[in-house]
Short mmCIF file of N, CA and C in Angstrom, two decimals:
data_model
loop_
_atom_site.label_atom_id
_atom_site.label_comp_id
_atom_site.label_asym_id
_atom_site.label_seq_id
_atom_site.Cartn_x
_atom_site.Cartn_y
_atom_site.Cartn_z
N UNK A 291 -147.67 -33.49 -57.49
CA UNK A 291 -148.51 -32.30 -57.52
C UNK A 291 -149.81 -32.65 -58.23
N UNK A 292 -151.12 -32.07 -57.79
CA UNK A 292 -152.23 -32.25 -58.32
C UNK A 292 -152.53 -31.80 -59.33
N UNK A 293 -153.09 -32.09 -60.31
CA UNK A 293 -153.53 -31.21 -61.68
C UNK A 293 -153.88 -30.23 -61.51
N UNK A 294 -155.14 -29.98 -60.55
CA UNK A 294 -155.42 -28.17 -59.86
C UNK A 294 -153.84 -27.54 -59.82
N UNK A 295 -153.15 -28.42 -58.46
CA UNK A 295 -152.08 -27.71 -58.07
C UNK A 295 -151.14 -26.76 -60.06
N UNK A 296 -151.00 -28.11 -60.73
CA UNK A 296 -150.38 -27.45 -61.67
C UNK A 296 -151.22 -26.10 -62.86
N UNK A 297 -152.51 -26.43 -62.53
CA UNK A 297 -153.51 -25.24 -63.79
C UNK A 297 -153.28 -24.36 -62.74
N UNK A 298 -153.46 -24.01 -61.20
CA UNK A 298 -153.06 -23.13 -60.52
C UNK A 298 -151.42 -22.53 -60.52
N UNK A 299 -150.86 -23.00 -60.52
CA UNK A 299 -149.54 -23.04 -61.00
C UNK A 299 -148.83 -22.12 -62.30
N UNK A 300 -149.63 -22.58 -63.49
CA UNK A 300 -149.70 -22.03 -65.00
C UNK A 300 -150.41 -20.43 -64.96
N UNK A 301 -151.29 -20.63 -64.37
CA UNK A 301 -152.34 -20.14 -64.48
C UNK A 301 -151.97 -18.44 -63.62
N UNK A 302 -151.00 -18.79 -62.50
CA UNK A 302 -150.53 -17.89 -61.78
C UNK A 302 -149.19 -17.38 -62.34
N UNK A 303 -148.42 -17.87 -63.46
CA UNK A 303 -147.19 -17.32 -64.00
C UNK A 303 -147.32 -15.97 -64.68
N UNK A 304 -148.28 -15.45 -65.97
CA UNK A 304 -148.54 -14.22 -66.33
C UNK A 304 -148.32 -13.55 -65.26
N UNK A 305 -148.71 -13.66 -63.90
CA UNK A 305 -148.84 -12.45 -63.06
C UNK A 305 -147.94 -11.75 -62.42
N UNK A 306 -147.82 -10.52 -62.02
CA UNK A 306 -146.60 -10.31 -61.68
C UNK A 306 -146.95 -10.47 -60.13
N UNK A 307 -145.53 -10.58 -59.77
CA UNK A 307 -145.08 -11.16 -57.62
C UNK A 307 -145.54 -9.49 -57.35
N UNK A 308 -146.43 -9.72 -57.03
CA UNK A 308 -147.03 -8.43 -55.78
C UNK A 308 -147.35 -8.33 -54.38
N UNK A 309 -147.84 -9.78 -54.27
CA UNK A 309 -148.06 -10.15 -53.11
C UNK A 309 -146.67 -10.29 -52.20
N UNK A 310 -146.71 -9.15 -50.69
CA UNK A 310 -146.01 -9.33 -50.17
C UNK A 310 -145.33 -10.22 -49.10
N UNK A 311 -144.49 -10.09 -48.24
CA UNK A 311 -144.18 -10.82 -47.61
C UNK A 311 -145.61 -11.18 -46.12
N UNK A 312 -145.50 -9.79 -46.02
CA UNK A 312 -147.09 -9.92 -45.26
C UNK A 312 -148.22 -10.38 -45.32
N UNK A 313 -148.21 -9.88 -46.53
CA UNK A 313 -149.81 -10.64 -47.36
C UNK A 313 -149.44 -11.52 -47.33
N UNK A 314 -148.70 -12.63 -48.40
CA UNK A 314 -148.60 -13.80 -47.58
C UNK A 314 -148.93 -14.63 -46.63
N UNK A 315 -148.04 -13.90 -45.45
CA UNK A 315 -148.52 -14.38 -44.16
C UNK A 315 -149.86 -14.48 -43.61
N UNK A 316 -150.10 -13.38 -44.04
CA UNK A 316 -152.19 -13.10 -43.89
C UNK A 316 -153.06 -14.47 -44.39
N UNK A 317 -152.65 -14.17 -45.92
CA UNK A 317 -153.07 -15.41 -46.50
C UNK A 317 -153.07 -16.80 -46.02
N UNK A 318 -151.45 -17.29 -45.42
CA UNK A 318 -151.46 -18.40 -44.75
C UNK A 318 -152.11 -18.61 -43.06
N UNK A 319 -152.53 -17.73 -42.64
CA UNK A 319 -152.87 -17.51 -41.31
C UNK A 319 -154.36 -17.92 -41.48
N UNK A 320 -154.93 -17.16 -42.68
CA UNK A 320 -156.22 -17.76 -43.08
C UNK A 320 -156.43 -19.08 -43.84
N UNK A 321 -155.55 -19.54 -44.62
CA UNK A 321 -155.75 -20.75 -44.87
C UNK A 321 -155.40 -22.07 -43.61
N UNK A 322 -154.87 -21.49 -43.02
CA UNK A 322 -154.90 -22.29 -41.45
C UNK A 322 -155.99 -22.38 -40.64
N UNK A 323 -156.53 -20.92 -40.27
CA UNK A 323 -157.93 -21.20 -39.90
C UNK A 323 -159.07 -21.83 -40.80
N UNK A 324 -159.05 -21.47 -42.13
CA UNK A 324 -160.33 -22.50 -42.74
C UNK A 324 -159.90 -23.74 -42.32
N UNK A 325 -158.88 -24.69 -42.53
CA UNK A 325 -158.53 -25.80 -42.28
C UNK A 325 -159.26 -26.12 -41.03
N UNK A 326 -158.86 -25.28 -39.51
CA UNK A 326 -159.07 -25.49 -38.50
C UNK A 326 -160.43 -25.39 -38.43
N UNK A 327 -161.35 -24.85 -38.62
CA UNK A 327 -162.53 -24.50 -39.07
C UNK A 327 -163.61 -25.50 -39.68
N UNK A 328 -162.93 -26.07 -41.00
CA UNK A 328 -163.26 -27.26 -41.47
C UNK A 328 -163.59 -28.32 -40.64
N UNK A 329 -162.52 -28.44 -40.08
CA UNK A 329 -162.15 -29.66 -39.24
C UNK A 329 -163.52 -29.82 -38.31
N UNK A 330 -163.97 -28.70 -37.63
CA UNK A 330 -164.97 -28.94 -37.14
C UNK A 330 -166.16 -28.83 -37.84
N UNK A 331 -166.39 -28.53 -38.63
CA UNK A 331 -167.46 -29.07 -40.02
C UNK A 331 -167.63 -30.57 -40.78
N UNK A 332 -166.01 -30.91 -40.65
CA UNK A 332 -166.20 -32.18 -41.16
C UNK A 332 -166.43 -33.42 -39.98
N UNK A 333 -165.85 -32.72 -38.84
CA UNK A 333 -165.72 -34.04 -37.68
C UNK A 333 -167.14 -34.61 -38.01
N UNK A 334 -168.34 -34.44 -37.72
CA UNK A 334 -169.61 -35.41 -37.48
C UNK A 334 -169.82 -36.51 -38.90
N UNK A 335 -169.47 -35.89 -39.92
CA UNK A 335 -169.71 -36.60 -41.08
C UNK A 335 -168.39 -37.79 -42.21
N UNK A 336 -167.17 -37.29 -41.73
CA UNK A 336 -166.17 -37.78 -42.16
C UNK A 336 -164.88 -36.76 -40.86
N UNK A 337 -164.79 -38.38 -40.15
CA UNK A 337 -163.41 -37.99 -39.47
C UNK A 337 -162.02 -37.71 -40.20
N UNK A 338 -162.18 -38.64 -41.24
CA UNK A 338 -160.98 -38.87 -41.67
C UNK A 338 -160.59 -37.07 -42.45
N UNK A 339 -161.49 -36.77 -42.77
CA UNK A 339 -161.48 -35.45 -43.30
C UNK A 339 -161.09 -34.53 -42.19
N UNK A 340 -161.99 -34.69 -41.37
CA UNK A 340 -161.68 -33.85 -40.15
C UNK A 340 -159.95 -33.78 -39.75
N UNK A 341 -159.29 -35.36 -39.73
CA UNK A 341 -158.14 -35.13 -39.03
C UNK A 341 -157.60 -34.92 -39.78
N UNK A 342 -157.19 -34.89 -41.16
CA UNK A 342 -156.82 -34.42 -42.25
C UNK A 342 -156.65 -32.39 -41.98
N UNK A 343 -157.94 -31.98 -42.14
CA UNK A 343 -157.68 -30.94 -41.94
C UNK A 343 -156.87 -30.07 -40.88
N UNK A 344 -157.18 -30.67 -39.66
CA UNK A 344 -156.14 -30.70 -38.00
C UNK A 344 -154.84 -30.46 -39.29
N UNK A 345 -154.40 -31.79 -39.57
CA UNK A 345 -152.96 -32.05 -39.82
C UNK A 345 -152.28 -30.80 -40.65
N UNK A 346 -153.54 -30.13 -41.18
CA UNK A 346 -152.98 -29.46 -42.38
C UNK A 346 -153.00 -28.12 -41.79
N UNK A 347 -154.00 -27.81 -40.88
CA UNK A 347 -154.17 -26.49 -40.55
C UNK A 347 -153.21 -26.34 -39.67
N UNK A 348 -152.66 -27.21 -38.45
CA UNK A 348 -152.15 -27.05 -37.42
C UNK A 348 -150.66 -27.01 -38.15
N UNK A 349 -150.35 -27.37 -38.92
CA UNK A 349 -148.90 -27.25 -40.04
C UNK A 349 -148.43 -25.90 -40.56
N UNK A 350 -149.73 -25.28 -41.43
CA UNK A 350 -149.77 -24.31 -41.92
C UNK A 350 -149.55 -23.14 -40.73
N UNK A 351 -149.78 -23.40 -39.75
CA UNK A 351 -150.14 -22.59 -38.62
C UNK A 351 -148.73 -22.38 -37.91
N UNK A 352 -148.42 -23.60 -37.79
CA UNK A 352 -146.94 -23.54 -37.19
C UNK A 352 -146.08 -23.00 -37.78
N UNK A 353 -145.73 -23.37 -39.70
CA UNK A 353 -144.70 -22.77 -40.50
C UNK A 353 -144.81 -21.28 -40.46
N UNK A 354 -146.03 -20.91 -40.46
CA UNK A 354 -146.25 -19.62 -40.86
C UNK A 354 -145.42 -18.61 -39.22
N UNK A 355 -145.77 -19.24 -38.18
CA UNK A 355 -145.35 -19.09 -37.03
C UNK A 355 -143.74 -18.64 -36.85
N UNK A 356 -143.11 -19.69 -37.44
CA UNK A 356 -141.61 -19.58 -37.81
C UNK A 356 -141.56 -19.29 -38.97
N UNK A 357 -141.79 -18.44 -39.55
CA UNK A 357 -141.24 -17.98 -40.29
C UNK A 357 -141.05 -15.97 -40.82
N UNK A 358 -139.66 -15.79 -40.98
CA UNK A 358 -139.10 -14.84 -40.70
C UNK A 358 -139.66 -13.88 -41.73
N UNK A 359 -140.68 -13.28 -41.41
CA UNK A 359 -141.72 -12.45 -41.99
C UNK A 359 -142.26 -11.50 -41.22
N UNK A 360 -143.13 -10.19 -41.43
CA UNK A 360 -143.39 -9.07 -40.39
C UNK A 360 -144.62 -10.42 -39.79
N UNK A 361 -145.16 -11.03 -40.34
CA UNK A 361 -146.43 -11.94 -39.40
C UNK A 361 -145.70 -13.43 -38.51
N UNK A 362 -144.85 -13.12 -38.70
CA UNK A 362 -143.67 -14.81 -38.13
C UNK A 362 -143.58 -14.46 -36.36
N UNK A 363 -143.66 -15.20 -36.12
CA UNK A 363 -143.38 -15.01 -34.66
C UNK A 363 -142.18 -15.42 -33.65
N UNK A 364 -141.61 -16.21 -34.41
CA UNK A 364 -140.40 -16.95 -33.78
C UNK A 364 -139.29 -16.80 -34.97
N UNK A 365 -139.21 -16.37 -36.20
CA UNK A 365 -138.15 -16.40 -37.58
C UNK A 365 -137.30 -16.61 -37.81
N UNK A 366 -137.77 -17.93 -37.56
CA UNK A 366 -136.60 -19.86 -37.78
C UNK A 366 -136.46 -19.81 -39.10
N UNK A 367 -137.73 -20.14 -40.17
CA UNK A 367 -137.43 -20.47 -41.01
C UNK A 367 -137.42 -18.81 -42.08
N UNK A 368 -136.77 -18.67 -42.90
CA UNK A 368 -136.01 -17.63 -43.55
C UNK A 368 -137.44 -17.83 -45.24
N UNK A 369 -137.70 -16.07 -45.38
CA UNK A 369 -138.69 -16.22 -46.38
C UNK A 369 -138.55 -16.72 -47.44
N UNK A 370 -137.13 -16.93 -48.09
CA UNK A 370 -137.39 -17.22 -49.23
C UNK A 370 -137.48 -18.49 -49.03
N UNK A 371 -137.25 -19.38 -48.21
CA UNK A 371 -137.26 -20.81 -48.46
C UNK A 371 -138.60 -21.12 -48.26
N UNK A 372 -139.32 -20.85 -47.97
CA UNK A 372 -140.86 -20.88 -47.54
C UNK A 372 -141.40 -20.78 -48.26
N UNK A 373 -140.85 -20.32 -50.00
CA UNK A 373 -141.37 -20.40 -51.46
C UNK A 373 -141.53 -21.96 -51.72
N UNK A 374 -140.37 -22.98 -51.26
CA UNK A 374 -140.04 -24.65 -51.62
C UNK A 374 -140.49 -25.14 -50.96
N UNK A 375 -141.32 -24.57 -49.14
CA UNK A 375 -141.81 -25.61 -48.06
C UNK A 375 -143.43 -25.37 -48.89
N UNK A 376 -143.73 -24.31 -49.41
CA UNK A 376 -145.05 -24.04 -49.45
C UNK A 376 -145.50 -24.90 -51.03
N UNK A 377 -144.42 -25.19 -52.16
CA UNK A 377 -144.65 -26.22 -53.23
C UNK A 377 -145.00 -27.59 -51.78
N UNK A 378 -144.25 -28.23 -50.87
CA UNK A 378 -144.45 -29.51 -50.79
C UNK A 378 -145.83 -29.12 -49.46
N UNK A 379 -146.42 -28.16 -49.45
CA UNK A 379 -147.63 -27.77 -48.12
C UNK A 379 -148.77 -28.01 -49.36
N UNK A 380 -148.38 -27.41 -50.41
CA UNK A 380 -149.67 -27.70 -51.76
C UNK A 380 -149.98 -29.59 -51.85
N UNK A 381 -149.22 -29.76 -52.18
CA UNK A 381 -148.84 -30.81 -52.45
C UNK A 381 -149.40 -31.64 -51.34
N UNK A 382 -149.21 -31.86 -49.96
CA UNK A 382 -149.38 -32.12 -48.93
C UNK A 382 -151.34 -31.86 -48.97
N UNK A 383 -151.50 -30.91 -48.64
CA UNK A 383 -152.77 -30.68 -48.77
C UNK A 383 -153.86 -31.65 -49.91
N UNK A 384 -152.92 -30.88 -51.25
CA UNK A 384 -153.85 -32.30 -52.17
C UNK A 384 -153.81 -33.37 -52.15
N UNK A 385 -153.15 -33.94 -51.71
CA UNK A 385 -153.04 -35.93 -51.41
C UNK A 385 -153.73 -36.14 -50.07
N UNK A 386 -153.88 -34.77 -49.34
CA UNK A 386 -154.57 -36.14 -47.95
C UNK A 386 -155.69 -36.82 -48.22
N UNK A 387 -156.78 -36.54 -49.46
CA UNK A 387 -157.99 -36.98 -49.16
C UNK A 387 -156.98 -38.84 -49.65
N UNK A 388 -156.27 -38.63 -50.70
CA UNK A 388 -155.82 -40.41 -51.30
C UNK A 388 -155.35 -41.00 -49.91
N UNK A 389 -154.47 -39.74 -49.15
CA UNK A 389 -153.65 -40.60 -48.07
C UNK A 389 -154.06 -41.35 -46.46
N UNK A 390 -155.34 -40.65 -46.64
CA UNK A 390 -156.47 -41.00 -45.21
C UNK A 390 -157.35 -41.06 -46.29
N UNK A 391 -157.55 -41.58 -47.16
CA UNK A 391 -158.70 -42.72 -47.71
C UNK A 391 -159.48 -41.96 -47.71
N UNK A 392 -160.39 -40.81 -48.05
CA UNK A 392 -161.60 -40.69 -48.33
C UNK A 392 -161.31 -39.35 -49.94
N UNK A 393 -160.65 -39.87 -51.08
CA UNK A 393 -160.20 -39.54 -51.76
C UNK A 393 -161.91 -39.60 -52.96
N UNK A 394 -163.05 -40.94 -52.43
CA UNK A 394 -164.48 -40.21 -53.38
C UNK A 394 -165.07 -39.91 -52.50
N UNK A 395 -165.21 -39.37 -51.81
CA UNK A 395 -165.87 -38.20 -50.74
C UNK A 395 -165.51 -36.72 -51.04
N UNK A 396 -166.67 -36.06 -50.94
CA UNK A 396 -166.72 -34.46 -51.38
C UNK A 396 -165.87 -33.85 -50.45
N UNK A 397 -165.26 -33.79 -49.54
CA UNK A 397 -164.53 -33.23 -48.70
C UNK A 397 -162.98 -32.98 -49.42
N UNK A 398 -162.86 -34.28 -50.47
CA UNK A 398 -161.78 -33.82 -51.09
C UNK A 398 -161.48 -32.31 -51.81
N UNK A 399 -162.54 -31.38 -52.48
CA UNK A 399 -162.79 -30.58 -53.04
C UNK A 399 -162.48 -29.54 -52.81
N UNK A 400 -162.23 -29.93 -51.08
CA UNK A 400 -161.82 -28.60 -50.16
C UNK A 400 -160.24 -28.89 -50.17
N UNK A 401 -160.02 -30.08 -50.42
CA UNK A 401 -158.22 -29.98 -49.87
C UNK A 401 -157.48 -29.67 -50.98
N UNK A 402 -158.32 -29.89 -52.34
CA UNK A 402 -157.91 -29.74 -53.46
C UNK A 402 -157.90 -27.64 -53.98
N UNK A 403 -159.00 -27.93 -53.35
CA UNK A 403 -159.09 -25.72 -53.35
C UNK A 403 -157.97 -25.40 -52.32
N UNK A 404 -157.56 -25.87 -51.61
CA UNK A 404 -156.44 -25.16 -50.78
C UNK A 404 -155.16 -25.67 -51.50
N UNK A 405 -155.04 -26.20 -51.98
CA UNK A 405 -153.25 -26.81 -52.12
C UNK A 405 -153.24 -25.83 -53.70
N UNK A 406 -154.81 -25.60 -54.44
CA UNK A 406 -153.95 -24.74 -55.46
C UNK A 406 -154.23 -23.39 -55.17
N UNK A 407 -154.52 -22.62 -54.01
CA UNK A 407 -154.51 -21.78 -53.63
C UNK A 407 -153.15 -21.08 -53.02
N UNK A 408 -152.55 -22.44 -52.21
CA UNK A 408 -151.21 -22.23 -51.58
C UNK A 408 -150.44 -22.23 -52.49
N UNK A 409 -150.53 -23.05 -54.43
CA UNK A 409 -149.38 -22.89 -55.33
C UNK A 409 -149.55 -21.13 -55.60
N UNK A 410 -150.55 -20.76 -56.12
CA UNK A 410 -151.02 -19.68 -56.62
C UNK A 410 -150.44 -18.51 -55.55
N UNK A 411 -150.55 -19.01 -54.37
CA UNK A 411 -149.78 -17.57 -53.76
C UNK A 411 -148.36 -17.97 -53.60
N UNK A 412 -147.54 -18.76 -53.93
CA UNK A 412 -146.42 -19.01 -53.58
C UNK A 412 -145.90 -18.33 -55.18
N UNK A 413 -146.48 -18.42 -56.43
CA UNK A 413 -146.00 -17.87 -57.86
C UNK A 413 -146.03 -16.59 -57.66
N UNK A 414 -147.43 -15.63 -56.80
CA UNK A 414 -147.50 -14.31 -57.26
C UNK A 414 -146.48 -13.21 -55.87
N UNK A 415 -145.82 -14.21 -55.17
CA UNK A 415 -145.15 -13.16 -53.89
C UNK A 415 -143.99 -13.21 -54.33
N UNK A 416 -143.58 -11.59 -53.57
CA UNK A 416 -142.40 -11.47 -53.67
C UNK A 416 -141.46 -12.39 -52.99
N UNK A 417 -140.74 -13.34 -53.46
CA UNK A 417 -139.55 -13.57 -52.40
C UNK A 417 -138.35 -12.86 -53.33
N UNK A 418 -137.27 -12.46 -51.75
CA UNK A 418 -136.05 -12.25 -51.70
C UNK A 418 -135.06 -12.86 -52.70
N UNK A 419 -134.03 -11.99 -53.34
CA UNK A 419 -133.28 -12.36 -54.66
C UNK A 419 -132.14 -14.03 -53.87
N UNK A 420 -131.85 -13.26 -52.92
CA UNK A 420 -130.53 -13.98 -52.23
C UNK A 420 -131.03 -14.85 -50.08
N UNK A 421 -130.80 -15.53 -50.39
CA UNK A 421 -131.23 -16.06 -49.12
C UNK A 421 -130.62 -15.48 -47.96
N UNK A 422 -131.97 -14.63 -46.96
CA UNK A 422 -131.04 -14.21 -46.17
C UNK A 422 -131.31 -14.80 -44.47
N UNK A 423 -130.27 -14.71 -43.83
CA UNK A 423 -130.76 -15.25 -42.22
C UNK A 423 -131.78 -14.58 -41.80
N UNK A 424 -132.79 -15.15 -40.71
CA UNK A 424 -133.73 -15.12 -40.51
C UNK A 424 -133.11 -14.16 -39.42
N UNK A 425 -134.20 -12.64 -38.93
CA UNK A 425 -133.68 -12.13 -38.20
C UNK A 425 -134.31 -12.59 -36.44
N UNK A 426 -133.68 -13.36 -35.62
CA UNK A 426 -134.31 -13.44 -34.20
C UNK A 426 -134.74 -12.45 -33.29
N UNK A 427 -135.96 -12.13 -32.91
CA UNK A 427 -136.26 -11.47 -31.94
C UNK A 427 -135.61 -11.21 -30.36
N UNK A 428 -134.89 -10.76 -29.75
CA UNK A 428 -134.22 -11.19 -28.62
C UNK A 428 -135.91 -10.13 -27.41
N UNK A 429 -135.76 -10.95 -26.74
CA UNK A 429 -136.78 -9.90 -25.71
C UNK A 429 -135.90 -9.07 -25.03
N UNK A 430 -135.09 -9.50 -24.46
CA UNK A 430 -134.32 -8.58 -23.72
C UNK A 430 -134.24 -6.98 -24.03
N UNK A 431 -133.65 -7.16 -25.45
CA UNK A 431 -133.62 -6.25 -26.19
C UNK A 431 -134.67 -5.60 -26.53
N UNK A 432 -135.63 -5.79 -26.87
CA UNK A 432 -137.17 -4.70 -26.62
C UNK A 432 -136.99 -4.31 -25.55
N UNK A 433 -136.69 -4.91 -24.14
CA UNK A 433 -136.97 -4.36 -22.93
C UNK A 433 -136.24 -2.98 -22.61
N UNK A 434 -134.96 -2.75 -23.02
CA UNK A 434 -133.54 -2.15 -22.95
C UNK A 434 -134.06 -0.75 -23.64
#
């Protein structure tokens, strides 16, 4: 974990879990698009940044996708565990600039503002006391 990641971390414990399961999702839906967003900001000047961001946005994009939340679309993965995927998505985020090499390049600054953004909302949401199954959408069943 990054030093941001952990002063974000600390820094988010006083607070109380308000942020809901939705918000959340909001939140990660938008930290997916800046990523995606980025990506085309950084492509002309640093690729490596660029595909970095792809990797991260198109990730964030997918989990958030599966996962069993009013914003989830498919709800594979179950909310509370998405508290422990979203510690190693922080985490993930702050190492790409070391892990695609452009770790003294300013682009890092951005991967480093997102991974303690993603700790910071993972401390202040509510998750669930007891792990529960993810509920599946059946279509059929809307149809009926």
């Amino acid at each position: 974990m990054s030093m941001l990641n952990s002063v974000a971390k600390l820094a988010a414990k006083p607070f109380p879990r308000t942020v809901s399961s939705k918000g959340h999702s909001i939140v990660n839906y938008v930290v997916a698009g800046s990523f995606l967003a980025a990506a085309g900001l950084f492509w002309r000047r640093n690729k490596r940044a660029a595909v970095a961001s792809l990797i991260c946005g198109a990730t964030d994009l997918a989990l958030t996708a599966l996962t069993d939340s009013p914003a989830g679309m498919n709800r594979v993965i179950n909310f509370r565990t998405r508290r422990e995927i979203d510690a190693g998505l922080a985490a993930m985020f702050a190492t790409m600039p070391q892990f695609l090499a452009f770790n003294d390049e300013k682009e890092k600054g951005f991967f480093l503002l997102q991974g303690a953004v993603m700790t910071g909302l993972a401390e202040v949401t509510r998750f669930p006391e007891h792990p529960q199954r993810p509920e599946k959408r059946h279509p059929h069943a809307e149809a009926a």
